Every structure is written in structure tokens, then in C-alpha cells.
Amino acid sequence: MRGAMTSLPHYRAIPATDLVIRPLADITLLYHRPSGQTHMVASPVPEILAALGAHPLDSHAIHARLATCYDLGDPDEARAAIATHLAEMAALGLIRAA
Amino acid sequence: MKHRIALTIGPASFRIGAAWRAPVARLAALYHDYPAPPGGIADFTVRLDPVRPWRRYIRPSIHITGDHGLADAAPMALAHGLLAAEMGMNLQMALGWRRHLLLHAACVEKDGRALLMTGESGSGKSTLAAMLGERGWRFMGDEFALLDPATGAVHAFPRLISLKNSAIAAMEAQVADAARFGPLLRGTAKGDIRHLRPRADAIARMDRPATPALLLFPRYGQPVDIRPVDPGECFMRLTQASTNYTALGEAGFDCLSRFVQTIPAQAIDFPDGNSALALVDDLWNALR
């Protein structure tokens, strides 16, 4: 169990100056300065971005942070969903693998 | 170029040259109220070239070129030279303009505030803008609305109104001055087309920007319906309706995200022009 926990990928935020975040009523707009790309994202992506800082975190640690503010339902399902989002966000350059 | 004309439309200026006299003479007649480029220097050049040099004499056909070109800009018959010039000007704006965020939208103004209408070809936005332009609104354009990234204001691009198919007879019934109409162009890729010159006041005031106040997504040929469009959907549809959003980078993002955050938007369906005018009246009056 301990080995499985330590093998989870860790992520950290990219520099705050690299990302312009503009929440609209229903979705959030992101402008990624390094690529010049615009992304339209919905929950939980903005919440994951807000939870991440310079310190590397894995999906379990992010789940623990988000669970203090949001009702995330079944913990295992929520952690798996967060892990999928993290991988997608890293592929887009919105966060960085640590 | 053997025959040429230079003119200003809103903030943009064009030099149009052709191997033939006819398209330039028609442009000169229809655009005679439009000023020459400031200092005589145009932003864009549009050339209407013969597809092959000798085709100037046998079966003439026009190929649109200019500063910015598309490989598949189709050659057109000479009879449609006016349409080719209009398409050439649109093409230069769509591909080359960087001073404003360019939205594929019709625009009219009243009391300094602008109503923008965006949608695909055939949505009715052009006809609706033309009708409003004859009813106390200032016509600002039926093809492009130019958003200023620095101020958020919309600038006019009031080129000739491109009336298509049933809109032709509808506007012929509403505009008494026959000199404002161009020739009827039959059998173009979009059916019949006839150009209409905007009213003189729209041309005289074309350098005055307006503050955006309402965005509509019109849809012609449907039963009357009104549906609010949320900011996220507006943003997505407007990035698709902009030809230079990506090219403007962060300035475009800032401009468009501020626009959708502040301007109310509605999708309107209507079966005919009168229903559309009533819907616009209701929505505009509800803003106050």
C-alpha cells in the first residue's frame, strides 16, 4: 500500500504569470501565455488549479484539500477522476509534472 | 492594374485594381460617398486578375488576389466582378486586419450603443441589419464588427450590404432610391445577390465607434423563440466567428472575455422580417 502511494505522479502549478484565469458564470476561461492557447474548462479543473501550488502534490493530497471545501462523493472515484484531470491538465501545459 | 479605385471603409482602406473597366466603374458608382484613403495610402490591395492573360479577351473570368490570398479563392465570371471585389475586400480584412478583434457579425447603432448580430450565412443578420438601417438605426456593417481591444468599443465597417435571394425584393420595397442598389447578380455560389449602399448618414459617421450593448444570435425561418445565451457559449461561438482571435493573442482573449462578461446575449428565432424587428424592439427596450 505504501509503495502504491509513493508511485502516484506528483504535480505542481506553473508560474502564476503564465496563466490568465477568467471565471464566467458557468465555465472558466484560461489563457495559457506560453502557448497562446485558450482553454474553456468546467469544475473541477479551476478548483484543482487553485489547490495546486509550488509544492508538488499527488491526486490523493489534492483530493484531501478539495474535500475540505466540496462534497466530492465516493473518495476512490473522486481520486481517480482527479488523477485523470491532472494528467490531461499536465498534457496541456496548465500544470507541471513534478 | 489598368483600372483602379481607392476607398476607405471605417478604419480600413483599400486599393482595388482590375484588368477590366466594368467592375471598377460599378464600385466607383456604389462607393462614391466613401472617402479616399488618408494620405493616399491604403491598408490593403485587392487585385481582380484574369485567370490567364489571354482570358481577358476570350470568356473572361476573374481570379481574386491581394496582400493575403487563399489558394481556393475560386475564379468568377466577369459579370460577378463586383462580387469578386467585395469578396476580395472581405478576404483582406479577414486574413490581414490586426488593429481590432474581428467578429463575423452585423452591427447597428442607436444613441451611441451598438446591437451586434452574429450567425452563419443565411441566419438573417445581414437583412435584419439592412432593415434596421432604414428604421432609425445607424448601419455599422453586415459582415464584420471590429472590437477595439483597448477600449471595448465597436468600430463600423459599413461596406455595401450584400442582399441575397428573397432579401433583395424585401429591401427593394423599403428603399426608394434606386441609385443605392447595384446590379442584380444571378446564379452566384450563394444564389442571387444585389448590393445595397448604406444610407448617407451611416457612411458620414462611419468613423464613430459605439459601445456594445446587446448581442443577438438570429435564426431566420423558425417559429418565434427567444433564449438567453450564457457567457461561456457566447465566448465559444464568438471565437468561432472571429477570423483573427488567435492572431491577436492575449489582447484578443482579454477583449472577448470582457465582452461576454458585460454584454447580454439572446438567441432569437423568427419566421419573417417583421417578427424579427418586433423581437429586436422588445429586447432593446428591455435593456433600459
Short mmCIF file of C-alpha atoms in Angstrom, two decimals:
data_model
loop_
_atom_site.label_atom_id
_atom_site.label_comp_id
_atom_site.label_asym_id
_atom_site.label_seq_id
_atom_site.Cartn_x
_atom_site.Cartn_y
_atom_site.Cartn_z
CA MET A 1 0.00 0.00 0.00
CA ARG A 2 2.79 2.38 0.93
CA GLY A 3 4.57 1.56 -2.38
CA ALA A 4 1.40 2.31 -4.38
CA MET A 5 1.02 5.67 -2.62
CA THR A 6 4.57 6.81 -3.36
CA SER A 7 4.32 5.83 -7.05
CA LEU A 8 1.46 8.28 -7.71
CA PRO A 9 2.54 11.10 -10.06
CA HIS A 10 3.01 14.49 -8.42
CA TYR A 11 2.19 17.85 -9.97
CA ARG A 12 2.83 21.50 -9.23
CA ALA A 13 1.44 24.77 -10.52
CA ILE A 14 3.07 26.59 -13.41
CA PRO A 15 4.14 30.20 -12.68
CA ALA A 16 1.08 32.36 -11.98
CA THR A 17 2.19 34.78 -14.69
CA ASP A 18 1.85 32.02 -17.31
CA LEU A 19 -1.90 31.64 -16.88
CA VAL A 20 -4.76 34.16 -17.09
CA ILE A 21 -7.84 32.78 -15.32
CA ARG A 22 -11.21 34.39 -16.05
CA PRO A 23 -14.27 32.80 -14.41
CA LEU A 24 -17.56 33.30 -16.27
CA ALA A 25 -20.99 32.38 -14.90
CA ASP A 26 -20.83 28.75 -15.91
CA ILE A 27 -17.32 27.96 -17.10
CA THR A 28 -13.82 29.31 -16.61
CA LEU A 29 -11.63 30.69 -19.39
CA LEU A 30 -7.90 30.08 -19.25
CA TYR A 31 -5.35 31.85 -21.42
CA HIS A 32 -2.05 29.96 -21.42
CA ARG A 33 0.61 32.56 -22.22
CA PRO A 34 3.48 30.22 -23.22
CA SER A 35 1.36 28.52 -25.94
CA GLY A 36 -1.07 31.35 -26.69
CA GLN A 37 -3.91 28.84 -26.37
CA THR A 38 -7.32 29.49 -24.86
CA HIS A 39 -9.00 26.74 -22.84
CA MET A 40 -12.60 26.59 -21.64
CA VAL A 41 -12.83 24.46 -18.52
CA ALA A 42 -15.52 23.45 -16.04
CA SER A 43 -15.33 22.10 -12.47
CA PRO A 44 -13.22 20.54 -11.08
CA VAL A 45 -10.41 21.95 -13.24
CA PRO A 46 -10.45 25.51 -11.78
CA GLU A 47 -10.64 24.04 -8.25
CA ILE A 48 -7.66 21.75 -8.94
CA LEU A 49 -5.70 24.72 -10.27
CA ALA A 50 -6.50 26.69 -7.13
CA ALA A 51 -5.46 23.77 -4.88
CA LEU A 52 -2.07 23.35 -6.54
CA GLY A 53 0.87 25.49 -5.56
CA ALA A 54 4.64 25.36 -5.94
CA HIS A 55 4.82 22.33 -3.66
CA PRO A 56 4.29 19.02 -5.55
CA LEU A 57 1.06 17.16 -4.74
CA ASP A 58 -0.47 13.89 -5.91
CA SER A 59 -4.13 13.11 -6.59
CA HIS A 60 -4.70 11.92 -3.03
CA ALA A 61 -3.31 15.09 -1.49
CA ILE A 62 -5.35 17.25 -3.88
CA HIS A 63 -8.45 15.24 -3.04
CA ALA A 64 -7.80 15.84 0.67
CA ARG A 65 -7.57 19.59 0.05
CA LEU A 66 -10.67 19.78 -2.13
CA ALA A 67 -12.69 17.55 0.24
CA THR A 68 -12.42 20.22 2.96
CA CYS A 69 -14.45 22.63 0.77
CA TYR A 70 -16.54 20.42 -1.56
CA ASP A 71 -18.68 17.31 -1.26
CA LEU A 72 -16.82 15.00 -3.65
CA GLY A 73 -18.80 11.79 -3.10
CA ASP A 74 -17.09 8.40 -3.12
CA PRO A 75 -13.39 9.07 -2.28
CA ASP A 76 -11.95 6.38 -4.57
CA GLU A 77 -13.98 7.57 -7.58
CA ALA A 78 -13.14 11.20 -6.83
CA ARG A 79 -9.39 10.43 -6.54
CA ALA A 80 -9.45 8.51 -9.84
CA ALA A 81 -11.28 11.40 -11.56
CA ILE A 82 -8.79 13.92 -10.14
CA ALA A 83 -5.85 11.75 -11.36
CA THR A 84 -7.34 11.74 -14.89
CA HIS A 85 -7.81 15.51 -14.84
CA LEU A 86 -4.26 16.05 -13.58
CA ALA A 87 -2.79 14.00 -16.44
CA GLU A 88 -4.89 15.93 -19.00
CA MET A 89 -4.01 19.30 -17.49
CA ALA A 90 -0.31 18.42 -17.50
CA ALA A 91 -0.53 17.36 -21.15
CA LEU A 92 -1.97 20.83 -21.97
CA GLY A 93 0.78 22.58 -20.01
CA LEU A 94 -1.68 24.03 -17.46
CA ILE A 95 0.21 22.31 -14.63
CA ARG A 96 3.62 20.69 -14.49
CA ALA A 97 4.63 17.13 -13.54
CA ALA A 98 6.93 17.35 -10.52
CA MET B 1 -3.51 47.41 -62.82
CA LYS B 2 -5.24 49.09 -65.71
CA HIS B 3 -8.34 50.25 -63.79
CA ARG B 4 -8.28 51.16 -60.12
CA ILE B 5 -10.14 52.79 -57.25
CA ALA B 6 -9.13 53.60 -53.66
CA LEU B 7 -11.60 53.95 -50.80
CA THR B 8 -11.95 53.94 -47.01
CA ILE B 9 -14.44 51.77 -45.13
CA GLY B 10 -14.43 52.51 -41.40
CA PRO B 11 -10.85 52.25 -40.13
CA ALA B 12 -9.61 50.26 -43.17
CA SER B 13 -8.67 51.45 -46.63
CA PHE B 14 -8.40 49.57 -49.88
CA ARG B 15 -6.91 49.93 -53.31
CA ILE B 16 -8.76 47.82 -55.84
CA GLY B 17 -7.40 47.19 -59.28
CA ALA B 18 -8.78 45.22 -62.19
CA ALA B 19 -7.86 44.39 -65.75
CA TRP B 20 -11.38 45.39 -66.80
CA ARG B 21 -13.22 48.68 -66.55
CA ALA B 22 -16.67 47.31 -65.62
CA PRO B 23 -16.15 46.08 -62.02
CA VAL B 24 -14.19 49.22 -61.06
CA ALA B 25 -16.79 51.50 -62.64
CA ARG B 26 -19.55 49.74 -60.69
CA LEU B 27 -17.56 50.01 -57.47
CA ALA B 28 -16.92 53.70 -58.11
CA ALA B 29 -20.65 54.31 -58.57
CA LEU B 30 -21.72 52.38 -55.48
CA TYR B 31 -18.91 53.64 -53.23
CA HIS B 32 -18.97 57.28 -54.40
CA ASP B 33 -19.76 58.62 -50.88
CA TYR B 34 -16.80 56.81 -49.33
CA PRO B 35 -13.64 58.88 -48.71
CA ALA B 36 -10.25 58.19 -50.27
CA PRO B 37 -7.57 56.58 -48.03
CA PRO B 38 -5.94 59.06 -45.64
CA GLY B 39 -2.70 60.34 -47.18
CA GLY B 40 -3.47 58.30 -50.28
CA ILE B 41 -2.02 55.12 -48.72
CA ALA B 42 -4.29 52.08 -48.50
CA ASP B 43 -4.04 49.26 -45.92
CA PHE B 44 -4.85 46.57 -48.48
CA THR B 45 -4.62 45.91 -52.16
CA VAL B 46 -7.21 43.76 -53.94
CA ARG B 47 -6.48 42.67 -57.47
CA LEU B 48 -9.00 41.12 -59.79
CA ASP B 49 -6.79 39.32 -62.26
CA PRO B 50 -7.63 37.42 -65.41
CA VAL B 51 -7.18 33.70 -64.69
CA ARG B 52 -4.88 33.56 -67.74
CA PRO B 53 -3.72 36.71 -69.54
CA TRP B 54 -5.42 35.79 -72.81
CA ARG B 55 -8.68 35.11 -70.98
CA ARG B 56 -9.11 38.84 -70.67
CA TYR B 57 -10.35 38.61 -74.26
CA ILE B 58 -11.95 35.21 -74.51
CA ARG B 59 -14.52 34.05 -71.90
CA PRO B 60 -13.30 36.47 -69.23
CA SER B 61 -13.03 35.05 -65.73
CA ILE B 62 -11.70 36.77 -62.60
CA HIS B 63 -9.29 35.49 -60.03
CA ILE B 64 -9.14 37.35 -56.69
CA THR B 65 -5.69 38.06 -55.34
CA GLY B 66 -4.22 40.60 -52.94
CA ASP B 67 -1.88 41.02 -50.00
CA HIS B 68 -3.46 37.95 -48.41
CA GLY B 69 -4.76 35.14 -50.52
CA LEU B 70 -6.49 31.81 -50.22
CA ALA B 71 -5.42 29.06 -52.57
CA ASP B 72 -9.01 28.06 -53.30
CA ALA B 73 -10.44 31.54 -53.92
CA ALA B 74 -12.48 30.49 -56.90
CA PRO B 75 -12.31 32.25 -60.27
CA MET B 76 -15.55 34.01 -61.07
CA ALA B 77 -17.28 35.07 -64.17
CA LEU B 78 -16.67 38.68 -65.18
CA ALA B 79 -20.33 39.53 -64.69
CA HIS B 80 -19.73 38.93 -60.99
CA GLY B 81 -16.74 41.26 -60.82
CA LEU B 82 -18.45 43.48 -58.25
CA LEU B 83 -18.99 40.45 -56.03
CA ALA B 84 -15.36 39.47 -56.55
CA ALA B 85 -14.20 42.91 -55.40
CA GLU B 86 -16.42 42.70 -52.31
CA MET B 87 -15.15 39.20 -51.52
CA GLY B 88 -11.59 40.39 -52.08
CA MET B 89 -12.02 43.22 -49.55
CA ASN B 90 -13.56 40.82 -47.01
CA LEU B 91 -10.72 38.37 -47.55
CA GLN B 92 -8.06 41.03 -46.92
CA MET B 93 -9.81 42.10 -43.72
CA ALA B 94 -10.36 38.53 -42.51
CA LEU B 95 -6.77 37.49 -43.07
CA GLY B 96 -4.84 40.70 -42.55
CA TRP B 97 -6.52 43.02 -40.05
CA ARG B 98 -4.82 43.19 -36.62
CA ARG B 99 -5.93 46.51 -35.08
CA HIS B 100 -9.25 45.12 -33.83
CA LEU B 101 -10.78 41.81 -32.85
CA LEU B 102 -12.74 40.97 -35.94
CA LEU B 103 -16.15 39.34 -35.40
CA HIS B 104 -18.22 37.93 -38.23
CA ALA B 105 -21.26 39.97 -37.22
CA ALA B 106 -23.70 42.59 -38.42
CA CYS B 107 -23.91 45.75 -36.34
CA VAL B 108 -26.28 48.72 -35.94
CA GLU B 109 -26.16 51.66 -33.53
CA LYS B 110 -28.62 53.87 -31.73
CA ASP B 111 -27.80 56.60 -29.17
CA GLY B 112 -24.14 55.58 -29.15
CA ARG B 113 -24.93 51.96 -28.23
CA ALA B 114 -24.45 49.04 -30.57
CA LEU B 115 -26.50 45.94 -31.32
CA LEU B 116 -24.39 43.11 -32.73
CA MET B 117 -25.85 40.13 -34.58
CA THR B 118 -23.77 37.10 -35.38
CA GLY B 119 -24.57 33.89 -37.22
CA GLU B 120 -23.87 31.80 -40.27
CA SER B 121 -24.65 32.97 -43.76
CA GLY B 122 -28.43 32.68 -44.14
CA SER B 123 -29.17 33.43 -40.46
CA GLY B 124 -30.81 36.70 -41.47
CA LYS B 125 -28.32 39.03 -39.74
CA SER B 126 -27.47 40.95 -42.90
CA THR B 127 -31.11 41.54 -43.88
CA LEU B 128 -32.04 42.47 -40.33
CA ALA B 129 -29.19 45.00 -40.14
CA ALA B 130 -30.27 46.43 -43.52
CA MET B 131 -33.90 46.77 -42.33
CA LEU B 132 -32.86 48.39 -39.05
CA GLY B 133 -30.60 50.75 -41.03
CA GLU B 134 -33.73 52.11 -42.76
CA ARG B 135 -35.59 52.49 -39.45
CA GLY B 136 -33.67 54.99 -37.32
CA TRP B 137 -30.62 52.88 -36.59
CA ARG B 138 -27.16 53.65 -37.94
CA PHE B 139 -25.94 50.75 -40.08
CA MET B 140 -22.38 49.86 -38.99
CA GLY B 141 -21.81 46.75 -41.10
CA ASP B 142 -23.29 43.43 -42.18
CA GLU B 143 -20.10 41.37 -42.33
CA PHE B 144 -17.54 42.41 -39.72
CA ALA B 145 -17.81 44.14 -36.35
CA LEU B 146 -14.44 45.45 -35.16
CA LEU B 147 -13.87 45.36 -31.40
CA ASP B 148 -11.18 47.67 -30.05
CA PRO B 149 -9.02 45.67 -27.58
CA ALA B 150 -8.02 48.88 -25.77
CA THR B 151 -11.50 50.35 -25.19
CA GLY B 152 -14.02 47.56 -25.87
CA ALA B 153 -15.81 49.87 -28.34
CA VAL B 154 -17.10 48.52 -31.64
CA HIS B 155 -15.98 50.20 -34.86
CA ALA B 156 -18.02 50.28 -38.05
CA PHE B 157 -17.13 48.55 -41.31
CA PRO B 158 -20.12 49.67 -43.38
CA ARG B 159 -19.32 48.28 -46.80
CA LEU B 160 -22.06 47.59 -49.30
CA ILE B 161 -24.84 45.40 -47.89
CA SER B 162 -24.91 42.06 -49.65
CA LEU B 163 -28.60 41.18 -50.15
CA LYS B 164 -29.31 37.59 -51.09
CA ASN B 165 -32.32 35.93 -52.74
CA SER B 166 -35.63 36.88 -51.02
CA ALA B 167 -33.92 39.75 -49.13
CA ILE B 168 -33.45 41.54 -52.46
CA ALA B 169 -37.17 42.12 -53.11
CA ALA B 170 -37.77 42.84 -49.42
CA MET B 171 -35.26 45.70 -49.44
CA GLU B 172 -36.26 46.95 -52.91
CA ALA B 173 -39.70 47.55 -51.38
CA GLN B 174 -38.22 49.55 -48.50
CA VAL B 175 -35.57 51.69 -50.23
CA ALA B 176 -36.95 54.28 -52.64
CA ASP B 177 -33.60 55.45 -54.07
CA ALA B 178 -32.78 53.03 -56.90
CA ALA B 179 -29.26 54.52 -57.19
CA ARG B 180 -28.35 52.86 -53.90
CA PHE B 181 -28.66 49.39 -55.50
CA GLY B 182 -26.02 47.62 -57.55
CA PRO B 183 -26.81 45.31 -60.47
CA LEU B 184 -28.68 42.06 -59.80
CA LEU B 185 -26.11 39.23 -59.89
CA ARG B 186 -27.85 35.99 -60.76
CA GLY B 187 -26.54 32.49 -60.18
CA THR B 188 -23.65 33.15 -57.80
CA ALA B 189 -22.47 30.44 -55.37
CA LYS B 190 -24.93 31.93 -52.84
CA GLY B 191 -27.81 32.36 -55.30
CA ASP B 192 -28.92 35.81 -56.45
CA ILE B 193 -27.09 38.78 -54.93
CA ARG B 194 -27.74 42.50 -55.13
CA HIS B 195 -25.65 45.09 -53.28
CA LEU B 196 -27.21 48.00 -51.41
CA ARG B 197 -25.30 51.13 -50.45
CA PRO B 198 -25.91 52.10 -46.78
CA ARG B 199 -27.69 55.39 -46.09
CA ALA B 200 -25.55 58.52 -46.42
CA ASP B 201 -25.58 59.16 -42.64
CA ALA B 202 -24.13 55.69 -41.99
CA ILE B 203 -21.23 56.49 -44.33
CA ALA B 204 -20.73 60.03 -43.00
CA ARG B 205 -20.50 58.75 -39.40
CA MET B 206 -18.56 55.56 -40.12
CA ASP B 207 -15.51 56.70 -38.12
CA ARG B 208 -17.53 56.95 -34.90
CA PRO B 209 -17.31 53.89 -32.63
CA ALA B 210 -20.16 52.73 -30.38
CA THR B 211 -20.44 50.95 -27.05
CA PRO B 212 -21.65 47.35 -27.41
CA ALA B 213 -24.98 46.90 -25.58
CA LEU B 214 -26.62 43.71 -26.89
CA LEU B 215 -25.55 40.59 -28.79
CA LEU B 216 -28.08 38.55 -30.76
CA PHE B 217 -27.79 35.18 -32.49
CA PRO B 218 -30.55 35.45 -35.12
CA ARG B 219 -32.03 32.46 -36.95
CA TYR B 220 -34.36 33.09 -39.85
CA GLY B 221 -37.12 30.69 -40.91
CA GLN B 222 -38.12 29.35 -37.50
CA PRO B 223 -41.15 29.97 -35.23
CA VAL B 224 -40.61 32.90 -32.84
CA ASP B 225 -38.41 31.98 -29.91
CA ILE B 226 -36.04 33.79 -27.53
CA ARG B 227 -33.37 32.05 -25.50
CA PRO B 228 -30.69 33.66 -23.33
CA VAL B 229 -27.16 32.61 -24.29
CA ASP B 230 -24.76 32.27 -21.37
CA PRO B 231 -21.28 33.85 -21.43
CA GLY B 232 -19.45 30.55 -21.96
CA GLU B 233 -21.48 29.66 -25.06
CA CYS B 234 -21.09 33.25 -26.33
CA PHE B 235 -17.33 33.03 -25.92
CA MET B 236 -17.15 29.74 -27.80
CA ARG B 237 -19.37 30.92 -30.65
CA LEU B 238 -17.58 34.25 -30.97
CA THR B 239 -14.13 32.67 -31.13
CA GLN B 240 -15.54 30.60 -34.00
CA ALA B 241 -16.99 33.77 -35.54
CA SER B 242 -13.65 35.61 -35.36
CA THR B 243 -11.06 35.33 -38.09
CA ASN B 244 -8.22 36.86 -36.07
CA TYR B 245 -8.87 35.81 -32.47
CA THR B 246 -5.82 33.53 -32.39
CA ALA B 247 -3.60 36.05 -34.17
CA LEU B 248 -4.33 38.75 -31.55
CA GLY B 249 -3.13 36.52 -28.71
CA GLU B 250 -3.78 37.74 -25.18
CA ALA B 251 -5.23 41.06 -26.38
CA GLY B 252 -7.95 39.07 -28.19
CA PHE B 253 -8.59 36.92 -25.11
CA ASP B 254 -8.92 39.97 -22.85
CA CYS B 255 -11.16 41.78 -25.31
CA LEU B 256 -13.52 38.87 -25.95
CA SER B 257 -13.71 37.66 -22.33
CA ARG B 258 -14.61 41.20 -21.18
CA PHE B 259 -17.18 41.43 -23.98
CA VAL B 260 -19.03 38.23 -22.99
CA GLN B 261 -18.89 39.15 -19.30
CA THR B 262 -20.58 42.50 -19.84
CA ILE B 263 -22.87 42.22 -22.88
CA PRO B 264 -26.21 40.40 -22.56
CA ALA B 265 -26.86 37.85 -25.31
CA GLN B 266 -30.01 36.24 -26.72
CA ALA B 267 -30.67 33.73 -29.47
CA ILE B 268 -33.72 34.79 -31.48
CA ASP B 269 -35.68 32.69 -33.96
CA PHE B 270 -38.14 34.33 -36.34
CA PRO B 271 -40.20 33.37 -39.38
CA ASP B 272 -40.01 36.74 -41.18
CA GLY B 273 -38.56 40.24 -41.08
CA ASN B 274 -41.45 41.89 -39.21
CA SER B 275 -41.27 39.34 -36.38
CA ALA B 276 -37.52 39.96 -36.16
CA LEU B 277 -38.00 43.74 -35.95
CA ALA B 278 -40.56 43.29 -33.14
CA LEU B 279 -38.19 40.99 -31.23
CA VAL B 280 -35.31 43.45 -31.57
CA ASP B 281 -37.54 46.32 -30.35
CA ASP B 282 -38.64 44.35 -27.30
CA LEU B 283 -35.12 43.20 -26.36
CA TRP B 284 -33.59 46.65 -26.94
CA ASN B 285 -36.26 48.44 -24.90
CA ALA B 286 -35.86 45.91 -22.07
CA LEU B 287 -32.21 46.98 -21.72
CA ARG B 288 -33.12 50.42 -20.44
#
